[in-house]
Each structure stands twice: as structure tokens, then as C-alpha cells.
PDB file of C-alpha atoms in Angstrom:
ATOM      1  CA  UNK M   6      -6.367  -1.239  -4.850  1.00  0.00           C
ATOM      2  CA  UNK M   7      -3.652  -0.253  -7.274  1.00  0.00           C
ATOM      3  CA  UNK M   8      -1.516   2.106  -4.565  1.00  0.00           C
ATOM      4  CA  UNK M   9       1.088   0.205  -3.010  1.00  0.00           C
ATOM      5  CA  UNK M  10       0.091  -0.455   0.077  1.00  0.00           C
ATOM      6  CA  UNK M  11       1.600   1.098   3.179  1.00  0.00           C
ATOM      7  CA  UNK M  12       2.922  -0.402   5.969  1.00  0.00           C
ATOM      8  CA  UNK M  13       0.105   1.741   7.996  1.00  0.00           C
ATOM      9  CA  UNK M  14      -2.684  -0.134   5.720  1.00  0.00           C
ATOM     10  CA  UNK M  15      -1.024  -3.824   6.310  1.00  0.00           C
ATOM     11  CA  UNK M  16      -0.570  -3.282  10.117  1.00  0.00           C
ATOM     12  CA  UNK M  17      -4.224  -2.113  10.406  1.00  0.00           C
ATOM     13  CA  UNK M  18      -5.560  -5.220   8.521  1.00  0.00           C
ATOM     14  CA  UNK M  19      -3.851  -7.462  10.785  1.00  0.00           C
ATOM     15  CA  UNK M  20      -4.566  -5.286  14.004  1.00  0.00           C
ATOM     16  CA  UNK M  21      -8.790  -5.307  12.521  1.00  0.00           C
ATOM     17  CA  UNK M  22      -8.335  -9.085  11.638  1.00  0.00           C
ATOM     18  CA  UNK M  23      -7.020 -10.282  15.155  1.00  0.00           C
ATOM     19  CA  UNK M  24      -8.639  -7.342  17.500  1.00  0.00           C
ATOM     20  CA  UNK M  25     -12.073  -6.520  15.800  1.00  0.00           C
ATOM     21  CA  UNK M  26     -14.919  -7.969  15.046  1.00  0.00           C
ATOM     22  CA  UNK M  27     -18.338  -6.501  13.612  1.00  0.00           C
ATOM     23  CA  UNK M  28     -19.987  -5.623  16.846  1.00  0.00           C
ATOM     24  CA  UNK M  29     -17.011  -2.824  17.706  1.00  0.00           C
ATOM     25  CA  UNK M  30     -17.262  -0.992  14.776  1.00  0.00           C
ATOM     26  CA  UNK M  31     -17.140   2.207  16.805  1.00  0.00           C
ATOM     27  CA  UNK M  32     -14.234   0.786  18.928  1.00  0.00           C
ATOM     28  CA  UNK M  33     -12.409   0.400  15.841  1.00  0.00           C
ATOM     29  CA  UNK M  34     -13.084   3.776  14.671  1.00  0.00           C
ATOM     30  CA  UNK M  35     -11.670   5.273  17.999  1.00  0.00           C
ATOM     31  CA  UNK M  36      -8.605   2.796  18.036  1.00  0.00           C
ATOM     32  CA  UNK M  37      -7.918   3.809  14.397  1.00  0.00           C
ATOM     33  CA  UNK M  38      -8.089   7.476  15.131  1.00  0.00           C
ATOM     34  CA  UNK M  39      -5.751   7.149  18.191  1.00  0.00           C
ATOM     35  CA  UNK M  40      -3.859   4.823  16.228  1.00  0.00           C
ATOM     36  CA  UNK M  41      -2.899   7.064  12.959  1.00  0.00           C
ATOM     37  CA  UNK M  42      -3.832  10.620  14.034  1.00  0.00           C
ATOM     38  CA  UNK M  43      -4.844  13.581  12.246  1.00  0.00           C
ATOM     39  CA  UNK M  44      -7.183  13.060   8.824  1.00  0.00           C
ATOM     40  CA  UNK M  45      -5.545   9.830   7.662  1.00  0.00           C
ATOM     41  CA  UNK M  46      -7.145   7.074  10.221  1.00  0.00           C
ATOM     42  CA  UNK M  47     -10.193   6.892   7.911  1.00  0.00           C
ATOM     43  CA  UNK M  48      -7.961   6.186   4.301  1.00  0.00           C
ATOM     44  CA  UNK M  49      -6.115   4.189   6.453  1.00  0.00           C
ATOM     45  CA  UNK M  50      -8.913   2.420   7.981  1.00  0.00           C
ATOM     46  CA  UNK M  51     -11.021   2.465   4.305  1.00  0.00           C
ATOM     47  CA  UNK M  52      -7.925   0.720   2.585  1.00  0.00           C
ATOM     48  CA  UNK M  53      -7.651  -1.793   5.426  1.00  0.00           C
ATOM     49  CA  UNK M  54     -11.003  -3.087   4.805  1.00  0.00           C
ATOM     50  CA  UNK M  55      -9.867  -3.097   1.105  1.00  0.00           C
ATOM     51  CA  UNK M  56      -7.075  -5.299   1.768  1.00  0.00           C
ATOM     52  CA  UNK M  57      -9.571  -7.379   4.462  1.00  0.00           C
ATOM     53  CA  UNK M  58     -12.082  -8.005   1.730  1.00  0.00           C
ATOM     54  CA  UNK M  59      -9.809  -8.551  -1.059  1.00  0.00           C
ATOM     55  CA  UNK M  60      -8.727 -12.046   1.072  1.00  0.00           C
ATOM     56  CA  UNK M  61     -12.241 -13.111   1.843  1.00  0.00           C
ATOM     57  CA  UNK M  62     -11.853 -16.666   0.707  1.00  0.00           C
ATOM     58  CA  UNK M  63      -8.792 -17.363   3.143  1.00  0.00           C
ATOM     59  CA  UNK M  64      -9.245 -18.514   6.806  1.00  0.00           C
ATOM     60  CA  UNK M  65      -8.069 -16.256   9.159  1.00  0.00           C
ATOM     61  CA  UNK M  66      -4.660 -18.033  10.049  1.00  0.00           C
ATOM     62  CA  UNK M  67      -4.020 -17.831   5.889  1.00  0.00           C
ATOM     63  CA  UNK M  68      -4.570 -14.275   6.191  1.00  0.00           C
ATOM     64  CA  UNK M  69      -2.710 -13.233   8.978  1.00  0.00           C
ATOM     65  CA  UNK M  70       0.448 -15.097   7.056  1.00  0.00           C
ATOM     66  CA  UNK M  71      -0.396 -13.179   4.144  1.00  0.00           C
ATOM     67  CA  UNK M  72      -0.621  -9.686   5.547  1.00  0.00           C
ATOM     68  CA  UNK M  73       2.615 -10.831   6.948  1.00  0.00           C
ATOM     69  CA  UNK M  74       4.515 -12.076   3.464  1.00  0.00           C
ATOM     70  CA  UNK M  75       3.093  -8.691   2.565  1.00  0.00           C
ATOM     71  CA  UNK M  76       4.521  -6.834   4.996  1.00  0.00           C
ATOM     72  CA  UNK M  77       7.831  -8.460   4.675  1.00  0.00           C
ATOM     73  CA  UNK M  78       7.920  -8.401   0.891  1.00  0.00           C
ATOM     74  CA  UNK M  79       6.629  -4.389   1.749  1.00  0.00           C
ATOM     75  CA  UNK M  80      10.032  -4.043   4.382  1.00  0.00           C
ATOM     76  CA  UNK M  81      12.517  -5.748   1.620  1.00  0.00           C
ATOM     77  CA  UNK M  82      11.433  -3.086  -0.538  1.00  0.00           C
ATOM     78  CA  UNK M  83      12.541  -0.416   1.559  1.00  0.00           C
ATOM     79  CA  UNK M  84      15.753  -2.305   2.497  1.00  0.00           C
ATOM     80  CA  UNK M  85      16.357  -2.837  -1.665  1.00  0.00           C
ATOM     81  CA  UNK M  86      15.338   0.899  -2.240  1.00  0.00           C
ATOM     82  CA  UNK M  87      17.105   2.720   0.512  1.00  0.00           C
ATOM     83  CA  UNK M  88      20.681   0.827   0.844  1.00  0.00           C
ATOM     84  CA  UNK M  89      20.559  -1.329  -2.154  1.00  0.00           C
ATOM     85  CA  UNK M  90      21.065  -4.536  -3.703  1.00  0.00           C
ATOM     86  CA  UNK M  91      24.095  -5.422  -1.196  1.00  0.00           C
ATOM     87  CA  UNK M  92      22.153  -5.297   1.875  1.00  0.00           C
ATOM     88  CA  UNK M  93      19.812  -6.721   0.868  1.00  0.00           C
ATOM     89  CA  UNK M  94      22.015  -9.555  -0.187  1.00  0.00           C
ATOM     90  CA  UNK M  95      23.083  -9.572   3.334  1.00  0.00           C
ATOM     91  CA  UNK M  96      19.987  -9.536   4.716  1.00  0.00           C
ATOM     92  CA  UNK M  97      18.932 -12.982   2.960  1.00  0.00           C
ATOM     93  CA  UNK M  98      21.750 -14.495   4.037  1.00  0.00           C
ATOM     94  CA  UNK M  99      21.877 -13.249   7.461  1.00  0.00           C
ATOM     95  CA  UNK M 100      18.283 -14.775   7.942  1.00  0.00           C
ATOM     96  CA  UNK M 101      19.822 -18.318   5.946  1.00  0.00           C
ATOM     97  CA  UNK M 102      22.318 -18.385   8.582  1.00  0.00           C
ATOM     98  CA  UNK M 103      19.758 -18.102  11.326  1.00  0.00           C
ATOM     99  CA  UNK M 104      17.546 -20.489   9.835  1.00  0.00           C
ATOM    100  CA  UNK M 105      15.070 -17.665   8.730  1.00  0.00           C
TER     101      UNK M 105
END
């Protein structure tokens, strides 16, 4: 997977992780298509399984605090790129003062 991933892609992992298992394949389907509309669900859904698979040797409680490091390292990102270094800054501490 060399894209960065999306924050569609890491939110669908964890949803398939916790919600799905093998048996509801078609469920999932369905959920994914409600989910992320229009003739993305299946990329979506494809690079989901990517990011699933590319995990395999961590239990399921590893994973799910993975895809969420991810997703927070994915949201810092977006705080770094859109208002810059400074909140971001503020941010950390902010979460240092609350003990997060």
C-alpha cells in the first residue's frame, strides 16, 4: 500500500475488525456501500482489507490500537498541514496538560 491512507480506509479497518467477521461478507458489502456511497465503498473496502492483512500477526486488541496510532498520527497530519507547526504545538501540550 504506498497511498497514504485515508481516514475512510483506517475507520473501515477498525469498523471490519470489531463488526465483521467472515460469515457476513455480504453484510459488509451493504454496510460499506451505505457507509461511503457512490463508486468508492469497494477501494475503500479493497484497501481496508489491505491494511487488515498487512497486521495479520497482531491480536486483535494490538490492532485496534494500531489503526488507532494510525489514525491519530493520520489527524496530526492534517492539524500540522492545515494550521501549522503552532497548533500543533498546542495541541501536544493541551493533551500533556490533560494527561493525554
Amino acid at each position: 500500500m504506498g497511498e497514504p491512507l485515508s481516514v475512510d480506509v483506517l475507520e473501515g479497518g477498525v469498523y471490519q475488525l470489531i463488526n465483521y467477521d467472515d460469515e457476513d461478507e455480504e453484510a459488509l458489502i451493504q454496510d460499506f456501500r451505505l457507509r461511503y456511497g457512490g463508486d468508492r465503498y469497494m477501494e475503500i473496502l479493497k484497501r481496508s482489507r489491505e491494511l487488515l492483512a498487512s497486521l495479520g500477526g497482531e491480536d486483535a486488541g494490538d490492532r485496534v490500537r494500531r489503526f488507532y496510532e494510525l489514525l491519530a498520527d493520520h489527524s496530526m497530519g492534517k492539524v500540522r498541514g492545515g494550521f501549522g507547526d503552532a497548533a500543533y504545538a498546542l495541541v501536544k501540550y493541551m493533551g500533556g496538560a490533560w494527561g493525554g
